[in-house]
Tab-separated table of C-alpha atoms and ligand atoms in Angstrom:
chain	number	residue	atom	x	y	z
A	372	MET	CA	-300.673	123.551	-21.073
A	373	THR	CA	-300.104	122.436	-17.324
A	374	ASP	CA	-296.577	122.375	-15.887
A	375	PRO	CA	-295.572	118.699	-15.714
A	376	LEU	CA	-293.501	119.366	-12.883
A	377	GLY	CA	-295.733	121.467	-11.159
A	378	TRP	CA	-296.663	118.827	-8.392
A	379	LEU	CA	-292.693	119.450	-7.296
A	380	ASP	CA	-294.148	122.710	-5.606
A	381	GLU	CA	-296.948	120.951	-3.836
A	382	TYR	CA	-294.748	118.371	-2.272
A	383	ALA	CA	-291.896	120.715	-1.029
A	384	ARG	CA	-294.875	122.568	0.442
A	385	LYS	CA	-295.904	119.168	2.182
A	386	ARG	CA	-292.405	118.570	3.107
A	387	GLU	CA	-291.893	122.141	4.432
A	388	ALA	CA	-295.198	121.550	6.749
A	389	ALA	CA	-293.852	118.474	8.376
A	390	GLY	CA	-290.298	119.739	8.783
A	391	LEU	CA	-288.457	117.835	6.723
A	392	ARG	CA	-287.335	120.501	4.044
A	393	ARG	CA	-283.293	119.768	3.619
A	394	ARG	CA	-281.107	122.661	2.902
A	395	LEU	CA	-277.141	122.221	1.657
A	396	ARG	CA	-275.267	124.547	3.949
A	397	PRO	CA	-271.796	124.942	2.108
A	398	ARG	CA	-268.843	124.606	5.045
A	399	ALA	CA	-266.234	126.993	5.111
A	400	ALA	CA	-262.690	125.408	4.655
A	401	HIS	CA	-261.928	126.345	8.221
A	402	SER	CA	-264.508	126.032	10.814
A	403	ASP	CA	-264.123	126.957	14.654
A	404	LEU	CA	-266.886	124.703	15.320
A	405	VAL	CA	-266.076	121.083	17.147
A	406	ASP	CA	-266.974	118.439	14.653
A	407	LEU	CA	-269.292	115.851	15.950
A	408	ALA	CA	-271.285	115.645	12.693
A	409	GLY	CA	-268.922	114.445	10.113
A	410	ASN	CA	-267.739	110.563	10.186
A	411	ASP	CA	-263.898	111.367	10.100
A	412	TYR	CA	-263.903	109.082	13.312
A	413	LEU	CA	-260.034	108.881	13.442
A	414	GLY	CA	-259.801	112.795	12.425
A	415	LEU	CA	-257.619	111.597	9.440
A	416	ALA	CA	-259.312	113.486	6.638
A	417	ARG	CA	-257.374	116.848	7.553
A	418	ASP	CA	-254.337	115.072	8.446
A	419	PRO	CA	-251.503	116.634	6.296
A	420	ARG	CA	-249.805	113.298	6.057
A	421	VAL	CA	-253.236	112.170	4.320
A	422	THR	CA	-253.679	115.273	2.177
A	423	ASP	CA	-250.011	114.986	1.071
A	424	ALA	CA	-250.390	111.475	-0.207
A	425	ALA	CA	-253.654	112.403	-1.867
A	426	ALA	CA	-251.844	115.333	-3.506
A	427	ARG	CA	-248.809	112.934	-4.396
A	428	ALA	CA	-251.242	110.318	-6.220
A	429	ALA	CA	-252.985	112.964	-8.279
A	430	ARG	CA	-249.479	114.213	-9.557
A	431	THR	CA	-248.319	110.668	-10.249
A	432	TRP	CA	-251.696	109.037	-11.667
A	433	GLY	CA	-253.591	112.330	-12.683
A	434	GLY	CA	-256.789	114.078	-11.311
A	435	GLY	CA	-258.981	111.312	-12.096
A	436	SER	CA	-258.565	107.652	-12.984
A	437	THR	CA	-259.399	108.079	-16.913
A	438	GLY	CA	-261.531	105.094	-17.570
A	439	SER	CA	-263.384	102.271	-15.966
A	440	ARG	CA	-261.782	99.841	-13.841
A	441	LEU	CA	-261.735	97.428	-16.625
A	442	VAL	CA	-259.972	99.861	-19.326
A	443	THR	CA	-257.843	102.341	-17.948
A	444	GLY	CA	-258.872	103.079	-14.188
A	445	THR	CA	-256.952	100.557	-12.383
A	446	THR	CA	-253.481	102.132	-11.467
A	447	GLU	CA	-251.175	100.112	-9.706
A	448	ALA	CA	-252.015	102.093	-6.413
A	449	HIS	CA	-255.644	100.934	-6.831
A	450	VAL	CA	-254.404	97.284	-6.591
A	451	GLU	CA	-251.590	97.862	-3.883
A	452	PHE	CA	-254.438	99.222	-1.831
A	453	GLU	CA	-256.662	96.568	-2.225
A	454	ARG	CA	-254.046	93.908	-1.279
A	455	GLN	CA	-253.120	96.140	1.855
A	456	LEU	CA	-256.612	96.539	2.927
A	457	ALA	CA	-257.439	92.816	2.454
A	458	GLU	CA	-254.519	91.937	4.595
A	459	PHE	CA	-255.225	94.298	7.255
A	460	VAL	CA	-258.788	92.926	7.870
A	461	GLY	CA	-257.844	89.128	7.043
A	462	ALA	CA	-259.732	88.799	3.716
A	463	GLU	CA	-258.270	87.053	1.177
A	464	SER	CA	-258.987	89.882	-1.551
A	465	GLY	CA	-260.528	93.385	-2.078
A	466	LEU	CA	-261.871	95.303	-4.641
A	467	VAL	CA	-262.450	99.029	-4.760
A	468	PHE	CA	-265.488	101.003	-6.252
A	469	SER	CA	-266.189	104.292	-6.229
A	470	SER	CA	-268.167	104.532	-3.393
A	471	GLY	CA	-269.429	102.579	-0.483
A	472	TYR	CA	-272.912	102.861	-2.053
A	473	LEU	CA	-271.772	101.600	-5.096
A	474	ALA	CA	-269.427	98.750	-3.288
A	475	ASN	CA	-273.099	97.712	-1.689
A	476	LEU	CA	-274.807	97.616	-4.858
A	477	GLY	CA	-272.409	96.178	-6.641
A	478	ALA	CA	-271.877	93.211	-4.193
A	479	ILE	CA	-275.496	92.226	-3.666
A	480	THR	CA	-276.670	92.648	-7.485
A	481	ALA	CA	-273.547	90.762	-8.731
A	482	LEU	CA	-274.121	87.818	-5.969
A	483	ALA	CA	-277.996	87.605	-5.481
A	484	GLY	CA	-280.651	87.434	-8.325
A	485	ARG	CA	-284.005	86.247	-9.404
A	486	GLY	CA	-284.878	83.307	-7.913
A	487	ASP	CA	-282.220	83.868	-4.632
A	488	LEU	CA	-283.413	84.789	-1.556
A	489	ILE	CA	-281.997	87.781	0.575
A	490	VAL	CA	-282.994	88.410	4.233
A	491	SER	CA	-282.338	91.818	5.337
A	492	ASP	CA	-282.037	93.506	8.625
A	493	ALA	CA	-285.305	96.333	9.068
A	494	LEU	CA	-282.667	98.619	10.074
A	495	ASN	CA	-280.021	98.301	7.074
A	496	HIS	CA	-278.465	101.236	5.480
A	497	ALA	CA	-280.067	102.767	2.097
A	498	SER	CA	-277.392	101.579	0.199
A	499	LEU	CA	-277.799	97.915	1.058
A	500	ILE	CA	-281.687	98.405	0.955
A	501	ASP	CA	-281.158	99.748	-2.371
A	502	GLY	CA	-279.100	96.817	-3.601
A	503	CYS	CA	-281.543	94.545	-2.367
A	504	ARG	CA	-284.274	96.052	-4.616
A	505	LEU	CA	-282.079	96.081	-7.880
A	506	SER	CA	-281.000	92.458	-7.344
A	507	ARG	CA	-284.439	91.210	-8.353
A	508	ALA	CA	-283.975	88.464	-5.347
A	509	ARG	CA	-287.020	87.855	-3.223
A	510	VAL	CA	-286.472	90.031	-0.020
A	511	GLU	CA	-287.461	89.586	3.438
A	512	VAL	CA	-287.021	92.444	5.924
A	513	VAL	CA	-286.718	90.949	9.282
A	514	GLY	CA	-286.820	92.598	12.892
A	515	HIS	CA	-283.643	94.399	13.582
A	516	ARG	CA	-280.963	91.914	15.238
A	517	ASP	CA	-283.664	89.188	15.223
A	518	VAL	CA	-281.669	86.420	14.991
A	519	THR	CA	-284.263	84.192	15.458
A	520	GLU	CA	-286.447	85.293	12.381
A	521	VAL	CA	-283.510	85.230	10.266
A	522	ARG	CA	-283.061	81.657	11.181
A	523	ARG	CA	-286.757	80.828	10.462
A	524	VAL	CA	-286.987	82.561	7.046
A	525	LEU	CA	-283.397	80.671	5.897
A	526	ALA	CA	-285.045	77.544	7.098
A	527	GLU	CA	-288.417	77.928	5.499
A	528	ARG	CA	-287.066	78.975	2.208
A	529	LEU	CA	-287.631	77.461	-1.120
A	530	GLU	CA	-284.780	79.281	-3.009
A	531	GLU	CA	-281.227	77.231	-3.284
A	532	ARG	CA	-278.943	80.343	-2.721
A	533	ALA	CA	-279.727	82.614	0.334
A	534	TYR	CA	-277.828	85.795	1.592
A	535	VAL	CA	-278.164	87.554	4.973
A	536	VAL	CA	-277.539	91.523	4.338
A	537	THR	CA	-276.711	93.685	7.501
A	538	ASP	CA	-274.759	96.844	8.485
A	539	ALA	CA	-271.904	95.502	11.066
A	540	VAL	CA	-272.551	98.705	13.013
A	541	PHE	CA	-275.833	100.694	12.405
A	542	SER	CA	-275.228	104.365	11.276
A	543	VAL	CA	-278.082	105.930	13.395
A	544	ASP	CA	-277.922	104.336	16.490
A	545	GLY	CA	-274.592	102.914	16.362
A	546	ASP	CA	-275.340	99.381	17.592
A	547	VAL	CA	-273.823	96.091	16.517
A	548	ALA	CA	-275.137	93.109	14.675
A	549	PRO	CA	-275.010	90.317	16.113
A	550	LEU	CA	-272.500	88.707	13.824
A	551	ALA	CA	-271.271	85.409	15.494
A	552	GLU	CA	-274.746	84.114	15.491
A	553	LEU	CA	-275.643	85.476	12.025
A	554	VAL	CA	-272.408	83.700	10.524
A	555	ALA	CA	-273.505	80.299	12.647
A	556	ALA	CA	-277.165	80.685	11.062
A	557	CYS	CA	-275.865	81.096	7.598
A	558	ARG	CA	-273.468	77.866	8.048
A	559	GLU	CA	-276.219	76.052	9.198
A	560	TYR	CA	-278.360	77.041	6.461
A	561	ASN	CA	-275.929	77.260	3.764
A	562	ALA	CA	-276.277	81.001	3.109
A	563	VAL	CA	-273.661	83.879	2.920
A	564	LEU	CA	-273.593	87.006	5.228
A	565	ILE	CA	-272.981	89.935	3.600
A	566	VAL	CA	-271.506	92.791	6.108
A	567	ASP	CA	-271.295	96.693	5.571
A	568	GLU	CA	-268.172	97.597	7.644
A	569	ALA	CA	-268.766	100.982	6.996
A	570	HIS	CA	-269.078	102.377	10.651
A	571	GLY	CA	-266.836	98.878	11.832
A	572	ILE	CA	-263.337	99.275	10.437
A	573	GLY	CA	-260.966	101.603	12.263
A	574	VAL	CA	-263.175	101.570	15.187
A	575	PHE	CA	-263.850	97.861	16.151
A	576	GLY	CA	-261.796	94.925	16.486
A	577	GLU	CA	-257.882	94.756	17.207
A	578	GLY	CA	-256.339	98.157	15.632
A	579	GLY	CA	-259.521	98.901	14.024
A	580	ARG	CA	-259.477	95.862	11.860
A	581	GLY	CA	-263.193	95.924	12.059
A	582	ALA	CA	-266.608	94.117	13.667
A	583	VAL	CA	-266.087	90.920	11.730
A	584	HIS	CA	-262.434	90.662	12.814
A	585	ALA	CA	-263.530	91.532	16.364
A	586	ALA	CA	-266.397	88.982	16.111
A	587	GLY	CA	-263.189	86.290	15.036
A	588	LEU	CA	-264.916	85.925	11.603
A	589	ALA	CA	-262.093	87.213	9.449
A	590	GLY	CA	-261.457	85.242	6.292
A	591	ALA	CA	-264.626	83.093	6.892
A	592	PRO	CA	-265.806	81.404	3.561
A	593	ASN	CA	-269.324	82.662	3.397
A	594	VAL	CA	-268.506	86.045	4.633
A	595	VAL	CA	-268.427	89.181	2.265
A	596	MET	CA	-267.647	92.465	3.602
A	597	THR	CA	-268.236	96.049	2.128
A	598	ALA	CA	-266.923	99.283	3.578
A	599	THR	CA	-266.394	102.817	2.509
A	600	LEU	CA	-263.172	104.492	2.794
A	601	SER	CA	-264.917	108.090	3.503
A	602	LYS	CA	-265.155	107.502	7.401
A	603	SER	CA	-262.346	106.099	9.377
A	604	LEU	CA	-260.145	106.139	6.279
A	605	GLY	CA	-260.797	109.812	5.410
A	606	ALA	CA	-260.937	109.495	1.760
A	607	GLN	CA	-263.653	108.733	-0.449
A	608	GLY	CA	-264.490	105.316	-2.332
A	609	GLY	CA	-266.076	101.983	-1.187
A	610	VAL	CA	-264.490	98.395	-1.188
A	611	VAL	CA	-266.017	94.736	-0.931
A	612	LEU	CA	-263.750	92.357	0.821
A	613	GLY	CA	-264.023	88.764	0.915
A	614	PRO	CA	-263.253	85.373	-0.734
A	615	ALA	CA	-260.792	85.717	-4.088
A	616	ALA	CA	-263.857	84.096	-5.956
A	617	VAL	CA	-266.292	86.826	-5.021
A	618	THR	CA	-264.088	89.717	-6.122
A	619	ALA	CA	-263.618	87.683	-9.219
A	620	HIS	CA	-267.145	87.468	-10.122
A	621	LEU	CA	-267.680	90.796	-9.029
A	622	VAL	CA	-265.216	92.034	-11.686
A	623	ASP	CA	-266.806	90.163	-14.298
A	624	THR	CA	-270.412	90.875	-13.081
A	625	ALA	CA	-270.618	93.789	-10.991
A	626	ARG	CA	-272.457	96.798	-13.122
A	627	PRO	CA	-271.496	99.631	-10.664
A	628	PHE	CA	-267.628	98.159	-10.865
A	629	ILE	CA	-267.931	97.700	-14.889
A	630	PHE	CA	-269.837	100.955	-16.027
A	631	ASP	CA	-268.487	103.468	-13.732
A	632	THR	CA	-265.180	105.265	-13.790
A	633	GLY	CA	-262.579	104.111	-11.217
A	634	LEU	CA	-262.110	105.877	-7.915
A	635	ALA	CA	-259.781	108.893	-8.416
A	636	PRO	CA	-256.230	108.136	-7.200
A	637	ALA	CA	-256.184	110.899	-4.828
A	638	ALA	CA	-258.380	109.282	-3.183
A	639	ILE	CA	-256.852	105.750	-3.183
A	640	GLY	CA	-253.631	107.748	-2.092
A	641	ALA	CA	-255.299	109.208	1.019
A	642	ALA	CA	-257.070	106.041	1.905
A	643	ALA	CA	-253.545	104.209	1.731
A	644	GLU	CA	-251.809	106.391	4.300
A	645	SER	CA	-254.860	106.349	6.467
A	646	LEU	CA	-254.182	103.048	6.697
A	647	ARG	CA	-250.582	103.065	7.100
A	648	ILE	CA	-251.343	105.542	10.065
A	649	LEU	CA	-253.987	103.209	11.491
A	650	ARG	CA	-251.486	100.626	11.294
A	651	ALA	CA	-248.784	102.355	12.865
A	652	GLN	CA	-250.984	103.826	15.653
A	653	PRO	CA	-253.377	101.025	16.447
A	654	LYS	CA	-254.672	102.909	19.746
A	655	LEU	CA	-256.731	104.946	17.521
A	656	ALA	CA	-259.683	102.813	17.162
A	657	ASP	CA	-259.774	102.680	21.429
A	658	ARG	CA	-259.579	106.446	21.552
A	659	VAL	CA	-262.482	106.902	19.182
A	660	ARG	CA	-264.747	104.365	21.231
A	661	ALA	CA	-263.604	106.075	24.839
A	662	ASN	CA	-264.553	109.729	23.049
A	663	ALA	CA	-268.055	108.383	22.268
A	664	GLN	CA	-268.472	107.115	26.026
A	665	ALA	CA	-267.307	110.135	27.305
A	666	LEU	CA	-270.184	111.857	24.797
A	667	TYR	CA	-272.928	109.648	26.200
A	668	ARG	CA	-271.518	110.544	29.999
A	669	LEU	CA	-272.272	114.217	29.146
A	670	THR	CA	-275.546	113.332	27.603
A	671	LEU	CA	-276.852	111.686	31.057
A	672	ALA	CA	-274.966	114.375	32.989
A	673	ALA	CA	-277.434	116.861	31.109
A	674	GLU	CA	-280.379	115.028	31.927
A	675	LEU	CA	-280.898	114.095	27.801
A	676	THR	CA	-281.935	110.720	26.786
A	677	GLY	CA	-279.085	109.079	24.541
A	678	THR	CA	-278.337	105.725	22.855
A	679	PRO	CA	-275.520	103.852	24.694
A	680	PRO	CA	-273.038	103.934	22.153
A	681	VAL	CA	-270.772	100.570	21.379
A	682	GLY	CA	-268.663	102.087	18.790
A	683	ALA	CA	-267.992	105.952	17.662
A	684	VAL	CA	-271.914	107.096	17.650
A	685	THR	CA	-274.286	108.329	20.386
A	686	SER	CA	-277.465	109.971	19.539
A	687	VAL	CA	-279.879	112.285	21.571
A	688	LEU	CA	-283.640	111.355	21.021
A	689	VAL	CA	-285.518	114.496	20.403
A	690	GLY	CA	-288.574	113.097	18.775
A	691	ASP	CA	-289.913	116.106	16.800
A	692	PRO	CA	-287.871	116.992	13.608
A	693	ASP	CA	-288.643	120.619	13.710
A	694	LEU	CA	-287.223	120.800	17.279
A	695	ALA	CA	-284.430	118.715	16.110
A	696	VAL	CA	-283.188	121.121	13.391
A	697	GLU	CA	-283.543	124.173	16.114
A	698	LEU	CA	-281.567	122.202	19.081
A	699	ALA	CA	-279.089	121.591	16.160
A	700	ALA	CA	-278.515	125.118	15.246
A	701	LEU	CA	-278.205	125.853	19.156
A	702	CYS	CA	-275.329	123.728	19.378
A	703	ALA	CA	-273.492	125.409	16.545
A	704	GLU	CA	-274.329	128.330	18.332
A	705	ARG	CA	-272.347	127.197	21.124
A	706	GLY	CA	-269.596	126.023	19.047
A	707	VAL	CA	-270.283	122.224	18.299
A	708	ALA	CA	-271.676	121.006	15.235
A	709	VAL	CA	-273.772	117.594	15.482
A	710	GLY	CA	-275.724	115.778	13.150
A	711	CYS	CA	-279.375	116.156	12.740
A	712	PHE	CA	-281.185	113.020	11.954
A	713	ARG	CA	-284.893	113.083	10.683
A	714	PRO	CA	-287.347	110.921	8.563
A	715	PRO	CA	-286.485	109.249	6.247
A	716	SER	CA	-283.324	108.689	7.997
A	717	VAL	CA	-284.935	107.502	11.180
A	718	PRO	CA	-288.622	106.384	11.673
A	719	ASP	CA	-291.237	109.213	12.361
A	720	GLY	CA	-291.217	110.585	15.772
A	721	ARG	CA	-287.502	109.550	16.193
A	722	SER	CA	-285.707	112.584	14.979
A	723	ARG	CA	-282.526	113.162	17.046
A	724	LEU	CA	-278.970	114.728	16.926
A	725	ARG	CA	-276.218	112.378	16.271
A	726	LEU	CA	-272.951	112.892	18.042
A	727	THR	CA	-269.924	111.446	16.400
A	728	ALA	CA	-266.833	111.085	18.663
A	729	ARG	CA	-263.214	111.345	16.830
A	730	ALA	CA	-260.260	109.864	18.291
A	731	ASP	CA	-258.604	113.322	18.209
A	732	LEU	CA	-261.047	115.188	20.634
A	733	SER	CA	-259.193	117.267	23.006
A	734	ALA	CA	-260.488	117.692	26.650
A	735	GLY	CA	-261.382	121.353	25.813
A	736	ASP	CA	-263.800	119.797	22.637
A	737	LEU	CA	-265.593	117.495	24.953
A	738	GLU	CA	-266.023	120.352	27.526
A	739	LEU	CA	-267.506	122.406	24.817
A	740	ALA	CA	-269.558	119.420	23.859
A	741	GLY	CA	-270.661	119.266	27.358
A	742	ALA	CA	-271.712	123.035	27.798
A	743	ALA	CA	-273.756	122.612	24.255
A	744	LEU	CA	-275.655	119.448	25.652
A	745	ARG	CA	-276.837	121.174	28.732
A	746	ALA	CA	-277.967	124.449	26.599
A	747	VAL	CA	-280.142	121.781	24.541
A	748	ALA	CA	-281.513	120.302	27.583
A	749	GLU	CA	-282.531	123.482	28.726
A	750	GLN	CA	-284.156	124.627	25.489
A	751	ALA	CA	-285.811	121.038	24.823
A	752	LYS	CA	-287.083	120.957	28.556
A	753	PRO	CA	-290.765	122.533	27.576
A	754	HIS	CA	-291.250	119.931	24.646
A	755	ALA	CA	-292.108	116.618	26.816
A	756	LEU	CA	-290.244	113.723	24.828
A	757	ASP	CA	-292.937	111.446	23.427
A	758	PRO	CA	-293.451	108.841	26.604
A	759	VAL	CA	-293.202	105.561	24.372
A	760	VAL	CA	-290.108	106.548	22.780
A	761	GLN	CA	-288.766	107.752	26.252
A	762	THR	CA	-289.529	104.500	27.880
A	763	ASN	CA	-288.061	102.590	24.849
A	764	MET	CA	-285.273	104.327	25.061
A	765	ARG	CA	-284.659	103.950	28.803
A	766	ARG	CA	-285.124	100.000	28.366
A	767	GLY	CA	-282.692	100.053	25.156
A	768	LEU	CA	-285.419	99.172	22.948
A	769	ASP	CA	-284.400	101.622	20.343
A	770	ASN	CA	-281.848	99.782	18.594
B	1148	PMP	N1	-272.853	101.955	4.289
B	1148	PMP	C1	-273.119	102.798	5.406
B	1148	PMP	C2	-273.634	101.655	6.840
B	1148	PMP	C3	-273.040	103.985	5.548
B	1148	PMP	O1	-273.515	104.578	6.458
B	1148	PMP	C4	-272.741	104.690	4.109
B	1148	PMP	C5	-272.423	106.262	4.463
B	1148	PMP	N2	-272.988	106.925	4.877
B	1148	PMP	C6	-272.452	104.083	3.109
B	1148	PMP	C7	-272.742	102.398	2.992
B	1148	PMP	C8	-272.424	104.506	1.892
B	1148	PMP	O2	-270.895	105.038	1.912
B	1148	PMP	P1	-270.334	106.184	0.693
B	1148	PMP	O3	-270.599	107.450	1.372
B	1148	PMP	O4	-268.775	106.079	0.533
B	1148	PMP	O5	-271.194	105.809	-0.445
């Protein structure tokens, strides 16, 4: 009898040959590396106020939430946090899911279904893409930030109900969606905008209220936001924010809400404390953006090609996936942890190092990052970058 899973070895060999094997590298509790790889934008995940709040919530409510949100998994802490976060971003209501991924699956599949249209940006996060696929709606993928194409697809549709789905801030290059224009298009063509604020909250807008708030669209009746609690809020979990009619509909119909155990109380405790800190220190959001600019300047000073940051993220273009892995390891040797993005997270030939700024980076941290980038430039010299990609990067077309 042949091994029915024998093909896995062959596929693994192909990924190995293409430089696309991924290995889990468990991190130690304490590291001397400057962390430019995680998404802890405000540096709150390890803040003692946040970790104490997580421990307190666990002691009060338990290690887990004990059941689905509709059975025993909704504590008073969940509801209070939903109220506070909705108020912070200017939405009418909020509904917590156990991850940002599930918040996206829940929002999209509960709102859009067979016979509806979804217009989706080509560079949307995988969780938005999967929500579109699961919804059974007709999905039209449009060019990145191409509002003209969005308008055309909306105008030509035969479906009555339509949704435009986009990241607020795109996770790889860190660029921002044209939210005001998209909302205007949605208004004109009677559609709803679903915006993923995973990388917007805590980074954009007044005091970190997000990109939708920054665009003056908070509370708009045709805007639904989703977000994760795992980045700026230093915790875990996801949330949908928007009109109360939407969250009520999700409570009744969103499968990732109904059939999933409620988010652990410790995560709610941590996220609520981070939100309290962010309210008390609204400058944290400005600081993370300023530090991203500093990282970009260091990239250019090292004569590397980088993406200009609008929020917390800047990337150094490498091209070849094996070289990207090698350069990320070099950064680690030089005391700096950076992200390494390879296909399928980025298109072929666009592998890169991703540098994520944090609000709490010190001058010494930035100095170390500068030295690591100079070492990267030195090691990358013999590997000329793909000239087409390089030209596009210079023209700012890589977004
Ligand atoms: N949306 C975007 C844009 C993200 O970057 C992520 C996380 N990488 C998610 C959603 C998923 O959030 P979570 O990690 O909480 O599932």
